[in-house]
Amino acid sequence: MLYFTSNRDLFEIKELANVVRRFATNQLTDDHYRRIDFEKMAELGLPGMSVSEQHAGLGSSSLEISAAIFELAREQLGPAIYLSVHLMVSKLIERWSNTTLTAPLLTELAQAKKLGAYCLTEAHSGSDAAALRTRAEKSGDTWVLNGEKIYISSGGVADIYLVFARTSEDKTKGISAFLIPKETTGLSFGLPEKKMGCRGSTLSSVVFENCTIPDSSLVGEVGQGYKIALSGLNGGRVSIAAAACGLASKSIELARKHLLERKQFDQPLANFQGLQFMLAEMYMKLRASVLLTREAAIELDQGGSDNTPASIAKCFATDSAMQITTDGVQLLGGAGYIEEYQVERLMRDAKMLQIVEGTNQIQRMLIARALLQ
């Protein structure tokens, strides 16, 4: 087994990983979204990992969260994704909001009574978050939102939406953040998208049509939205890297098992050097990905301001997962193309991870920019 461990808290993180792996194996048996899976996570405290203990959370480190996401993704990527987004939203609410007002909400998020969603992406603003067009206009002691978000994880099934909208024409200082409950009048959702993979996490558009919310819905101050949005990205990228490692780990496990059991020419496939080399390459990429993800998680835990480790981990781990899962399909031969053997799902799931939380092309740009400053 591969764990996201360092010399610090080694035993505790191993125990956490073991517990989450048992839970994932027994509970995450369907590759479609099921609310019960999220609610069952509360028995382990997973939905509250990013929330402090004063709000019924665990106050877990990024390293611990990475270990949990790794283990969930090994079994099913969907729950790992919506939990990752939920944890990011919860952390941003606690960090930036008036906790006197949001304390009950934070407790509900930590206890899986409510699921959180992050609404940033639009048709004309993906990686360029400052280009968003959804508007929020002040009207007395309320705000009125109009616009549309797309590709929103947990769209339509989440209970609370952290929404970023334009409140002035300034490119970055003209964006503010709002908390909007699902039942709010003027808030609606598109049909769930039919995706290549990651079917255990819903994805849909979120539409605002004269959506009116009280002034208390504002998170942070007016104009802080862009800063709030960016402050959550490193944690999200580390979680995506951890999920990629989980997929890759499962693919290697299945490929190894097949090579040992399947025989050709009166001997196990594991005896063929060409296949041994493929498996070795897969494992080397996984180990490197784990180390990079661990480094990025520790950087977050130590409060470092360097964004580069998170970008490197996200980019390398997800590219590696795509290659590892593709090779996993190849090593299983004809069986690799059949749903029953799981590896084709892992390959389809891995593709998404190269795109979300900033495409890997964007990550390379950020890494290069940091080097050339």
mmCIF file of C-alpha atoms in Angstrom:
data_model
loop_
_atom_site.group_PDB
_atom_site.id
_atom_site.type_symbol
_atom_site.label_atom_id
_atom_site.label_comp_id
_atom_site.label_asym_id
_atom_site.label_seq_id
_atom_site.Cartn_x
_atom_site.Cartn_y
_atom_site.Cartn_z
ATOM 1 C CA MET A 1 0.000 0.000 0.000
ATOM 2 C CA LEU A 2 1.072 3.570 -0.640
ATOM 3 C CA TYR A 3 0.212 6.162 1.971
ATOM 4 C CA PHE A 4 0.620 9.906 2.063
ATOM 5 C CA THR A 5 2.924 9.706 5.042
ATOM 6 C CA SER A 6 5.898 11.520 6.448
ATOM 7 C CA ASN A 7 7.741 10.991 9.719
ATOM 8 C CA ARG A 8 5.098 13.201 11.306
ATOM 9 C CA ASP A 9 1.999 11.384 12.531
ATOM 10 C CA LEU A 10 2.968 8.299 10.522
ATOM 11 C CA PHE A 11 0.889 5.847 12.532
ATOM 12 C CA GLU A 12 -2.218 8.060 12.635
ATOM 13 C CA ILE A 13 -2.249 8.657 8.885
ATOM 14 C CA LYS A 14 -1.753 4.963 8.162
ATOM 15 C CA GLU A 15 -4.682 4.174 10.419
ATOM 16 C CA LEU A 16 -6.807 6.826 8.715
ATOM 17 C CA ALA A 17 -5.933 5.403 5.296
ATOM 18 C CA ASN A 18 -6.821 1.872 6.407
ATOM 19 C CA VAL A 19 -10.181 2.982 7.810
ATOM 20 C CA VAL A 20 -11.092 4.968 4.686
ATOM 21 C CA ARG A 21 -10.039 2.085 2.433
ATOM 22 C CA ARG A 22 -12.335 -0.319 4.279
ATOM 23 C CA PHE A 23 -15.166 2.191 4.083
ATOM 24 C CA ALA A 24 -14.637 2.784 0.347
ATOM 25 C CA THR A 25 -14.491 -0.932 -0.416
ATOM 26 C CA ASN A 26 -17.708 -1.676 1.476
ATOM 27 C CA GLN A 27 -19.736 1.471 0.743
ATOM 28 C CA LEU A 28 -18.744 2.849 -2.682
ATOM 29 C CA THR A 29 -20.176 0.040 -4.766
ATOM 30 C CA ASP A 30 -21.933 2.097 -7.454
ATOM 31 C CA ASP A 31 -20.358 4.449 -9.992
ATOM 32 C CA HIS A 32 -23.398 6.775 -9.924
ATOM 33 C CA TYR A 33 -24.072 9.553 -7.432
ATOM 34 C CA ARG A 34 -25.774 8.391 -4.235
ATOM 35 C CA ARG A 35 -26.429 10.819 -1.403
ATOM 36 C CA ILE A 36 -26.200 7.977 1.097
ATOM 37 C CA ASP A 37 -22.495 7.601 0.320
ATOM 38 C CA PHE A 38 -21.853 11.202 1.410
ATOM 39 C CA GLU A 39 -23.994 10.790 4.511
ATOM 40 C CA LYS A 40 -22.165 7.597 5.480
ATOM 41 C CA MET A 41 -18.868 9.483 5.251
ATOM 42 C CA ALA A 42 -20.013 11.448 8.283
ATOM 43 C CA GLU A 43 -19.563 8.325 10.419
ATOM 44 C CA LEU A 44 -15.817 8.744 9.807
ATOM 45 C CA GLY A 45 -15.879 12.540 10.033
ATOM 46 C CA LEU A 46 -14.725 12.935 6.428
ATOM 47 C CA PRO A 47 -17.074 15.815 5.468
ATOM 48 C CA GLY A 48 -15.690 17.836 8.367
ATOM 49 C CA MET A 49 -11.990 17.290 7.753
ATOM 50 C CA SER A 50 -11.379 20.883 6.652
ATOM 51 C CA VAL A 51 -13.528 22.462 9.393
ATOM 52 C CA SER A 52 -12.199 23.285 12.854
ATOM 53 C CA GLU A 53 -13.284 21.322 15.903
ATOM 54 C CA GLN A 54 -15.310 24.264 17.239
ATOM 55 C CA HIS A 55 -17.705 23.725 14.316
ATOM 56 C CA ALA A 56 -17.898 19.930 14.729
ATOM 57 C CA GLY A 57 -15.062 19.293 12.285
ATOM 58 C CA LEU A 58 -11.785 17.432 12.584
ATOM 59 C CA GLY A 59 -9.399 20.241 11.660
ATOM 60 C CA SER A 60 -7.397 17.775 9.573
ATOM 61 C CA SER A 61 -4.141 18.596 7.811
ATOM 62 C CA SER A 62 -3.809 18.681 4.027
ATOM 63 C CA LEU A 63 -1.715 15.528 4.355
ATOM 64 C CA GLU A 64 -4.574 13.729 6.111
ATOM 65 C CA ILE A 65 -7.123 14.975 3.587
ATOM 66 C CA SER A 66 -4.865 13.763 0.768
ATOM 67 C CA ALA A 67 -4.716 10.306 2.326
ATOM 68 C CA ALA A 68 -8.514 10.134 2.521
ATOM 69 C CA ILE A 69 -9.023 11.359 -1.059
ATOM 70 C CA PHE A 70 -6.416 8.854 -2.292
ATOM 71 C CA GLU A 71 -8.283 5.951 -0.715
ATOM 72 C CA LEU A 72 -11.733 7.044 -1.911
ATOM 73 C CA ALA A 73 -10.508 7.550 -5.477
ATOM 74 C CA ARG A 74 -8.978 4.054 -5.531
ATOM 75 C CA GLU A 75 -12.522 2.690 -5.304
ATOM 76 C CA GLN A 76 -14.645 5.402 -6.950
ATOM 77 C CA LEU A 77 -13.492 8.791 -8.228
ATOM 78 C CA GLY A 78 -16.899 10.485 -8.001
ATOM 79 C CA PRO A 79 -17.186 10.588 -4.194
ATOM 80 C CA ALA A 80 -13.539 11.681 -3.939
ATOM 81 C CA ILE A 81 -14.300 14.610 -6.245
ATOM 82 C CA TYR A 82 -17.457 15.889 -4.574
ATOM 83 C CA LEU A 83 -15.912 15.452 -1.131
ATOM 84 C CA SER A 84 -12.847 17.419 -2.254
ATOM 85 C CA VAL A 85 -15.046 20.291 -3.490
ATOM 86 C CA HIS A 86 -17.163 20.155 -0.338
ATOM 87 C CA LEU A 87 -14.060 20.376 1.855
ATOM 88 C CA MET A 88 -12.730 23.347 -0.133
ATOM 89 C CA VAL A 89 -16.053 25.191 0.144
ATOM 90 C CA SER A 90 -16.277 24.491 3.876
ATOM 91 C CA LYS A 91 -12.746 25.763 4.464
ATOM 92 C CA LEU A 92 -13.339 28.940 2.464
ATOM 93 C CA ILE A 93 -16.553 29.658 4.354
ATOM 94 C CA GLU A 94 -14.838 29.266 7.707
ATOM 95 C CA ARG A 95 -11.831 31.324 6.645
ATOM 96 C CA TRP A 96 -13.588 34.230 4.941
ATOM 97 C CA SER A 97 -17.120 34.514 6.317
ATOM 98 C CA ASN A 98 -18.522 35.978 9.501
ATOM 99 C CA THR A 99 -18.455 32.751 11.513
ATOM 100 C CA THR A 100 -20.989 34.154 13.969
ATOM 101 C CA LEU A 101 -23.517 33.967 11.129
ATOM 102 C CA THR A 102 -22.207 30.840 9.421
ATOM 103 C CA ALA A 103 -21.475 28.687 12.497
ATOM 104 C CA PRO A 104 -24.684 26.626 12.125
ATOM 105 C CA LEU A 105 -23.981 26.106 8.423
ATOM 106 C CA LEU A 106 -20.402 25.009 9.084
ATOM 107 C CA THR A 107 -21.654 22.418 11.558
ATOM 108 C CA GLU A 108 -24.171 21.114 9.029
ATOM 109 C CA LEU A 109 -21.453 20.873 6.381
ATOM 110 C CA ALA A 110 -19.137 19.044 8.770
ATOM 111 C CA GLN A 111 -21.865 16.561 9.689
ATOM 112 C CA ALA A 112 -22.883 15.874 6.051
ATOM 113 C CA LYS A 113 -26.301 17.407 6.650
ATOM 114 C CA LYS A 114 -25.496 19.759 3.789
ATOM 115 C CA LEU A 115 -23.306 19.328 0.711
ATOM 116 C CA GLY A 116 -21.357 22.289 -0.652
ATOM 117 C CA ALA A 117 -20.625 23.300 -4.262
ATOM 118 C CA TYR A 118 -18.163 25.798 -5.769
ATOM 119 C CA CYS A 119 -19.519 27.981 -8.596
ATOM 120 C CA LEU A 120 -16.809 29.751 -10.571
ATOM 121 C CA THR A 121 -16.611 28.405 -14.148
ATOM 122 C CA GLU A 122 -18.639 30.032 -16.924
ATOM 123 C CA ALA A 123 -18.890 29.584 -20.680
ATOM 124 C CA HIS A 124 -16.416 32.437 -21.229
ATOM 125 C CA SER A 125 -14.299 32.065 -18.093
ATOM 126 C CA GLY A 126 -12.658 28.811 -17.157
ATOM 127 C CA SER A 127 -8.996 29.141 -16.312
ATOM 128 C CA ASP A 128 -9.404 32.914 -16.766
ATOM 129 C CA ALA A 129 -11.534 33.336 -13.658
ATOM 130 C CA ALA A 130 -11.368 37.136 -13.830
ATOM 131 C CA ALA A 131 -13.418 37.067 -17.055
ATOM 132 C CA LEU A 132 -16.611 35.871 -15.375
ATOM 133 C CA ARG A 133 -19.860 37.642 -16.365
ATOM 134 C CA THR A 134 -22.425 36.556 -13.768
ATOM 135 C CA ARG A 135 -23.511 39.795 -12.116
ATOM 136 C CA ALA A 136 -24.636 40.673 -8.612
ATOM 137 C CA GLU A 137 -26.274 44.072 -8.203
ATOM 138 C CA LYS A 138 -27.017 45.696 -4.857
ATOM 139 C CA SER A 139 -30.659 46.566 -4.237
ATOM 140 C CA GLY A 140 -31.206 47.990 -0.759
ATOM 141 C CA ASP A 141 -30.211 45.301 1.710
ATOM 142 C CA THR A 142 -30.277 42.537 -0.933
ATOM 143 C CA TRP A 143 -28.267 41.391 -3.938
ATOM 144 C CA VAL A 144 -29.788 40.317 -7.251
ATOM 145 C CA LEU A 145 -27.828 37.794 -9.327
ATOM 146 C CA ASN A 146 -28.147 37.045 -13.022
ATOM 147 C CA GLY A 147 -25.980 34.722 -15.099
ATOM 148 C CA GLU A 148 -24.992 31.096 -15.516
ATOM 149 C CA LYS A 149 -22.240 28.821 -14.245
ATOM 150 C CA ILE A 150 -21.299 25.632 -16.086
ATOM 151 C CA TYR A 151 -19.644 22.297 -15.266
ATOM 152 C CA ILE A 152 -20.381 22.691 -11.554
ATOM 153 C CA SER A 153 -19.576 19.628 -9.435
ATOM 154 C CA SER A 154 -22.638 18.611 -7.372
ATOM 155 C CA GLY A 155 -24.757 21.100 -9.321
ATOM 156 C CA GLY A 156 -28.405 20.383 -8.553
ATOM 157 C CA VAL A 157 -27.678 18.013 -5.662
ATOM 158 C CA ALA A 158 -25.649 20.300 -3.374
ATOM 159 C CA ASP A 159 -27.470 22.248 -0.660
ATOM 160 C CA ILE A 160 -25.277 25.368 -0.519
ATOM 161 C CA TYR A 161 -23.457 27.117 -3.392
ATOM 162 C CA LEU A 162 -20.406 29.351 -3.025
ATOM 163 C CA VAL A 163 -20.960 31.651 -6.001
ATOM 164 C CA PHE A 164 -18.577 34.180 -7.526
ATOM 165 C CA ALA A 165 -20.188 37.121 -9.311
ATOM 166 C CA ARG A 166 -19.189 40.485 -10.732
ATOM 167 C CA THR A 167 -20.089 43.469 -8.538
ATOM 168 C CA SER A 168 -18.136 46.121 -10.458
ATOM 169 C CA GLU A 169 -16.192 46.470 -13.702
ATOM 170 C CA ASP A 170 -12.734 46.099 -12.128
ATOM 171 C CA LYS A 171 -11.251 42.892 -13.579
ATOM 172 C CA THR A 172 -10.232 41.283 -10.297
ATOM 173 C CA LYS A 173 -11.398 43.618 -7.516
ATOM 174 C CA GLY A 174 -14.848 43.685 -9.060
ATOM 175 C CA ILE A 175 -15.698 40.103 -8.069
ATOM 176 C CA SER A 176 -17.477 39.119 -4.850
ATOM 177 C CA ALA A 177 -18.449 35.803 -3.258
ATOM 178 C CA PHE A 178 -21.897 34.777 -2.018
ATOM 179 C CA LEU A 179 -23.465 31.807 -0.244
ATOM 180 C CA ILE A 180 -26.737 30.745 -1.874
ATOM 181 C CA PRO A 181 -28.969 27.928 -0.574
ATOM 182 C CA LYS A 182 -30.434 25.510 -3.114
ATOM 183 C CA GLU A 183 -34.033 26.522 -2.370
ATOM 184 C CA THR A 184 -33.449 30.221 -3.188
ATOM 185 C CA THR A 185 -35.975 31.670 -5.642
ATOM 186 C CA GLY A 186 -34.379 32.400 -9.013
ATOM 187 C CA LEU A 187 -31.792 29.630 -8.666
ATOM 188 C CA SER A 188 -32.187 26.695 -11.056
ATOM 189 C CA PHE A 189 -30.114 23.888 -12.545
ATOM 190 C CA GLY A 190 -29.518 22.291 -15.902
ATOM 191 C CA LEU A 191 -29.812 18.575 -16.503
ATOM 192 C CA PRO A 192 -26.844 16.506 -15.267
ATOM 193 C CA GLU A 193 -24.142 16.330 -17.931
ATOM 194 C CA LYS A 194 -23.455 12.962 -19.546
ATOM 195 C CA LYS A 195 -19.742 12.534 -18.945
ATOM 196 C CA MET A 196 -17.020 10.214 -20.209
ATOM 197 C CA GLY A 197 -16.167 9.169 -16.672
ATOM 198 C CA CYS A 198 -16.426 10.150 -13.001
ATOM 199 C CA ARG A 199 -20.112 9.285 -13.064
ATOM 200 C CA GLY A 200 -20.361 9.152 -9.299
ATOM 201 C CA SER A 201 -20.177 12.956 -9.167
ATOM 202 C CA THR A 202 -22.856 15.035 -10.836
ATOM 203 C CA LEU A 203 -21.992 17.950 -13.104
ATOM 204 C CA SER A 204 -24.502 20.563 -14.243
ATOM 205 C CA SER A 205 -25.063 24.215 -15.029
ATOM 206 C CA VAL A 206 -26.297 26.595 -12.312
ATOM 207 C CA VAL A 207 -28.562 29.413 -13.480
ATOM 208 C CA PHE A 208 -29.404 32.708 -11.748
ATOM 209 C CA GLU A 209 -32.484 34.613 -12.918
ATOM 210 C CA ASN A 210 -33.139 37.614 -10.702
ATOM 211 C CA CYS A 211 -31.914 35.455 -7.843
ATOM 212 C CA THR A 212 -32.363 37.642 -4.766
ATOM 213 C CA ILE A 213 -30.332 37.027 -1.609
ATOM 214 C CA PRO A 214 -29.822 39.024 1.611
ATOM 215 C CA ASP A 215 -26.726 41.112 2.228
ATOM 216 C CA SER A 216 -25.688 38.550 4.872
ATOM 217 C CA SER A 217 -25.017 36.096 2.005
ATOM 218 C CA LEU A 218 -21.828 37.985 1.139
ATOM 219 C CA VAL A 219 -18.640 36.071 1.992
ATOM 220 C CA GLY A 220 -15.800 38.335 3.013
ATOM 221 C CA GLU A 221 -16.048 41.888 1.730
ATOM 222 C CA VAL A 222 -17.287 43.301 -1.549
ATOM 223 C CA GLY A 223 -14.514 42.890 -4.125
ATOM 224 C CA GLN A 224 -12.703 40.080 -2.311
ATOM 225 C CA GLY A 225 -14.203 37.285 -4.421
ATOM 226 C CA TYR A 226 -11.280 36.823 -6.775
ATOM 227 C CA LYS A 227 -8.882 36.582 -3.842
ATOM 228 C CA ILE A 228 -11.190 34.102 -2.105
ATOM 229 C CA ALA A 229 -11.492 31.992 -5.253
ATOM 230 C CA LEU A 230 -7.734 31.801 -5.741
ATOM 231 C CA SER A 231 -7.098 31.010 -2.061
ATOM 232 C CA GLY A 232 -8.812 27.657 -2.454
ATOM 233 C CA LEU A 233 -7.035 26.525 -5.595
ATOM 234 C CA ASN A 234 -3.881 25.047 -4.057
ATOM 235 C CA GLY A 235 -5.853 22.787 -1.740
ATOM 236 C CA GLY A 236 -8.045 21.714 -4.639
ATOM 237 C CA ARG A 237 -5.045 20.922 -6.814
ATOM 238 C CA VAL A 238 -3.424 18.819 -4.105
ATOM 239 C CA SER A 239 -6.667 16.875 -3.696
ATOM 240 C CA ILE A 240 -6.856 16.253 -7.453
ATOM 241 C CA ALA A 241 -3.253 15.017 -7.373
ATOM 242 C CA ALA A 242 -4.146 12.678 -4.515
ATOM 243 C CA ALA A 243 -7.153 11.365 -6.439
ATOM 244 C CA ALA A 244 -4.926 10.754 -9.472
ATOM 245 C CA CYS A 245 -2.546 8.742 -7.294
ATOM 246 C CA GLY A 246 -5.480 6.698 -6.035
ATOM 247 C CA LEU A 247 -6.624 5.842 -9.566
ATOM 248 C CA ALA A 248 -3.084 4.962 -10.591
ATOM 249 C CA SER A 249 -2.581 2.772 -7.527
ATOM 250 C CA LYS A 250 -5.733 0.782 -8.281
ATOM 251 C CA SER A 251 -4.745 0.363 -11.926
ATOM 252 C CA ILE A 252 -1.352 -1.038 -10.954
ATOM 253 C CA GLU A 253 -2.952 -3.407 -8.448
ATOM 254 C CA LEU A 254 -5.327 -4.794 -11.089
ATOM 255 C CA ALA A 255 -2.603 -5.042 -13.729
ATOM 256 C CA ARG A 256 -0.237 -6.841 -11.340
ATOM 257 C CA LYS A 257 -2.954 -9.327 -10.397
ATOM 258 C CA HIS A 258 -3.720 -10.037 -14.054
ATOM 259 C CA LEU A 259 -0.064 -10.571 -14.966
ATOM 260 C CA LEU A 260 0.338 -13.080 -12.155
ATOM 261 C CA GLU A 261 -2.848 -15.019 -12.958
ATOM 262 C CA ARG A 262 -3.116 -14.959 -16.743
ATOM 263 C CA LYS A 263 -1.053 -17.491 -18.705
ATOM 264 C CA GLN A 264 0.126 -17.420 -22.303
ATOM 265 C CA PHE A 265 2.540 -19.860 -23.950
ATOM 266 C CA ASP A 266 2.388 -22.058 -20.822
ATOM 267 C CA GLN A 267 3.666 -19.392 -18.452
ATOM 268 C CA PRO A 268 2.308 -16.419 -16.509
ATOM 269 C CA LEU A 269 2.302 -13.072 -18.293
ATOM 270 C CA ALA A 270 4.424 -11.831 -15.397
ATOM 271 C CA ASN A 271 7.368 -13.763 -16.858
ATOM 272 C CA PHE A 272 7.508 -11.604 -20.002
ATOM 273 C CA GLN A 273 10.123 -8.895 -19.698
ATOM 274 C CA GLY A 274 8.317 -6.417 -21.940
ATOM 275 C CA LEU A 275 5.291 -6.501 -19.630
ATOM 276 C CA GLN A 276 7.497 -6.343 -16.535
ATOM 277 C CA PHE A 277 9.054 -3.145 -17.859
ATOM 278 C CA MET A 278 5.627 -1.586 -18.440
ATOM 279 C CA LEU A 279 4.574 -2.388 -14.878
ATOM 280 C CA ALA A 280 7.847 -1.016 -13.498
ATOM 281 C CA GLU A 281 7.360 2.259 -15.398
ATOM 282 C CA MET A 282 3.834 2.551 -14.046
ATOM 283 C CA TYR A 283 5.034 2.050 -10.487
ATOM 284 C CA MET A 284 7.875 4.546 -10.798
ATOM 285 C CA LYS A 285 5.467 7.203 -12.046
ATOM 286 C CA LEU A 286 3.126 6.484 -9.154
ATOM 287 C CA ARG A 287 5.863 6.733 -6.531
ATOM 288 C CA ALA A 288 7.059 10.042 -7.981
ATOM 289 C CA SER A 289 3.470 11.318 -8.021
ATOM 290 C CA VAL A 290 2.948 10.350 -4.376
ATOM 291 C CA LEU A 291 6.126 12.143 -3.315
ATOM 292 C CA LEU A 292 5.206 15.320 -5.207
ATOM 293 C CA THR A 293 1.693 15.287 -3.771
ATOM 294 C CA ARG A 294 3.051 14.751 -0.273
ATOM 295 C CA GLU A 295 5.457 17.681 -0.707
ATOM 296 C CA ALA A 296 2.640 19.959 -1.888
ATOM 297 C CA ALA A 297 0.383 18.911 1.013
ATOM 298 C CA ILE A 298 3.131 19.584 3.549
ATOM 299 C CA GLU A 299 3.757 22.999 1.942
ATOM 300 C CA LEU A 300 0.081 23.823 2.518
ATOM 301 C CA ASP A 301 0.193 22.572 6.095
ATOM 302 C CA GLN A 302 3.231 24.724 6.836
ATOM 303 C CA GLY A 303 1.463 27.812 5.506
ATOM 304 C CA GLY A 304 3.870 28.346 2.648
ATOM 305 C CA SER A 305 3.059 30.940 0.009
ATOM 306 C CA ASP A 306 4.672 29.062 -2.891
ATOM 307 C CA ASN A 307 1.979 27.890 -5.304
ATOM 308 C CA THR A 308 4.390 25.922 -7.473
ATOM 309 C CA PRO A 309 4.410 22.605 -5.525
ATOM 310 C CA ALA A 310 0.622 22.284 -5.898
ATOM 311 C CA SER A 311 0.801 22.980 -9.642
ATOM 312 C CA ILE A 312 3.657 20.498 -10.105
ATOM 313 C CA ALA A 313 1.866 17.788 -8.116
ATOM 314 C CA LYS A 314 -1.426 18.286 -9.925
ATOM 315 C CA CYS A 315 0.145 18.325 -13.368
ATOM 316 C CA PHE A 316 2.573 15.432 -12.901
ATOM 317 C CA ALA A 317 0.228 13.163 -10.943
ATOM 318 C CA THR A 318 -2.685 13.551 -13.356
ATOM 319 C CA ASP A 319 -0.548 13.146 -16.476
ATOM 320 C CA SER A 320 1.009 10.084 -14.868
ATOM 321 C CA ALA A 321 -2.403 8.683 -13.923
ATOM 322 C CA MET A 322 -3.554 9.029 -17.528
ATOM 323 C CA GLN A 323 -0.506 7.088 -18.747
ATOM 324 C CA ILE A 324 -0.671 4.489 -15.969
ATOM 325 C CA THR A 325 -4.373 3.754 -16.461
ATOM 326 C CA THR A 326 -3.926 3.573 -20.243
ATOM 327 C CA ASP A 327 -1.103 1.078 -19.778
ATOM 328 C CA GLY A 328 -3.287 -0.792 -17.295
ATOM 329 C CA VAL A 329 -5.860 -1.326 -20.037
ATOM 330 C CA GLN A 330 -3.088 -2.484 -22.393
ATOM 331 C CA LEU A 331 -1.691 -4.984 -19.904
ATOM 332 C CA LEU A 332 -5.084 -6.625 -19.515
ATOM 333 C CA GLY A 333 -5.399 -6.992 -23.287
ATOM 334 C CA GLY A 334 -8.943 -7.731 -24.432
ATOM 335 C CA ALA A 335 -10.171 -7.862 -20.838
ATOM 336 C CA GLY A 336 -8.943 -4.310 -20.357
ATOM 337 C CA TYR A 337 -11.608 -3.072 -22.750
ATOM 338 C CA ILE A 338 -14.443 -4.771 -20.867
ATOM 339 C CA GLU A 339 -16.328 -2.934 -18.107
ATOM 340 C CA GLU A 340 -16.277 -5.925 -15.770
ATOM 341 C CA TYR A 341 -12.509 -5.635 -15.281
ATOM 342 C CA GLN A 342 -12.625 -1.996 -14.040
ATOM 343 C CA VAL A 343 -9.474 -0.724 -15.726
ATOM 344 C CA GLU A 344 -11.326 0.948 -18.606
ATOM 345 C CA ARG A 345 -13.278 3.013 -16.049
ATOM 346 C CA LEU A 346 -10.063 4.089 -14.367
ATOM 347 C CA MET A 347 -8.729 5.285 -17.720
ATOM 348 C CA ARG A 348 -11.904 7.265 -18.448
ATOM 349 C CA ASP A 349 -11.867 8.768 -14.975
ATOM 350 C CA ALA A 350 -8.209 9.781 -15.210
ATOM 351 C CA LYS A 351 -8.833 11.976 -18.244
ATOM 352 C CA MET A 352 -11.004 14.356 -16.259
ATOM 353 C CA LEU A 353 -8.245 14.996 -13.751
ATOM 354 C CA GLN A 354 -5.993 16.516 -16.418
ATOM 355 C CA ILE A 355 -8.667 19.160 -17.014
ATOM 356 C CA VAL A 356 -10.256 20.143 -13.680
ATOM 357 C CA GLU A 357 -8.754 22.596 -11.137
ATOM 358 C CA GLY A 358 -6.862 24.286 -13.957
ATOM 359 C CA THR A 359 -5.854 22.341 -17.047
ATOM 360 C CA ASN A 360 -2.369 20.896 -17.146
ATOM 361 C CA GLN A 361 -1.469 23.401 -19.831
ATOM 362 C CA ILE A 362 -2.317 26.162 -17.337
ATOM 363 C CA GLN A 363 -0.261 24.395 -14.651
ATOM 364 C CA ARG A 364 2.758 24.329 -16.952
ATOM 365 C CA MET A 365 2.313 28.034 -17.638
ATOM 366 C CA LEU A 366 2.184 28.776 -13.884
ATOM 367 C CA ILE A 367 5.279 26.663 -13.218
ATOM 368 C CA ALA A 368 7.224 28.353 -16.006
ATOM 369 C CA ARG A 369 6.106 31.791 -14.872
ATOM 370 C CA ALA A 370 7.385 31.063 -11.354
ATOM 371 C CA LEU A 371 10.748 29.967 -12.768
ATOM 372 C CA LEU A 372 11.127 33.034 -14.961
ATOM 373 C CA GLN A 373 10.207 35.693 -12.424
#
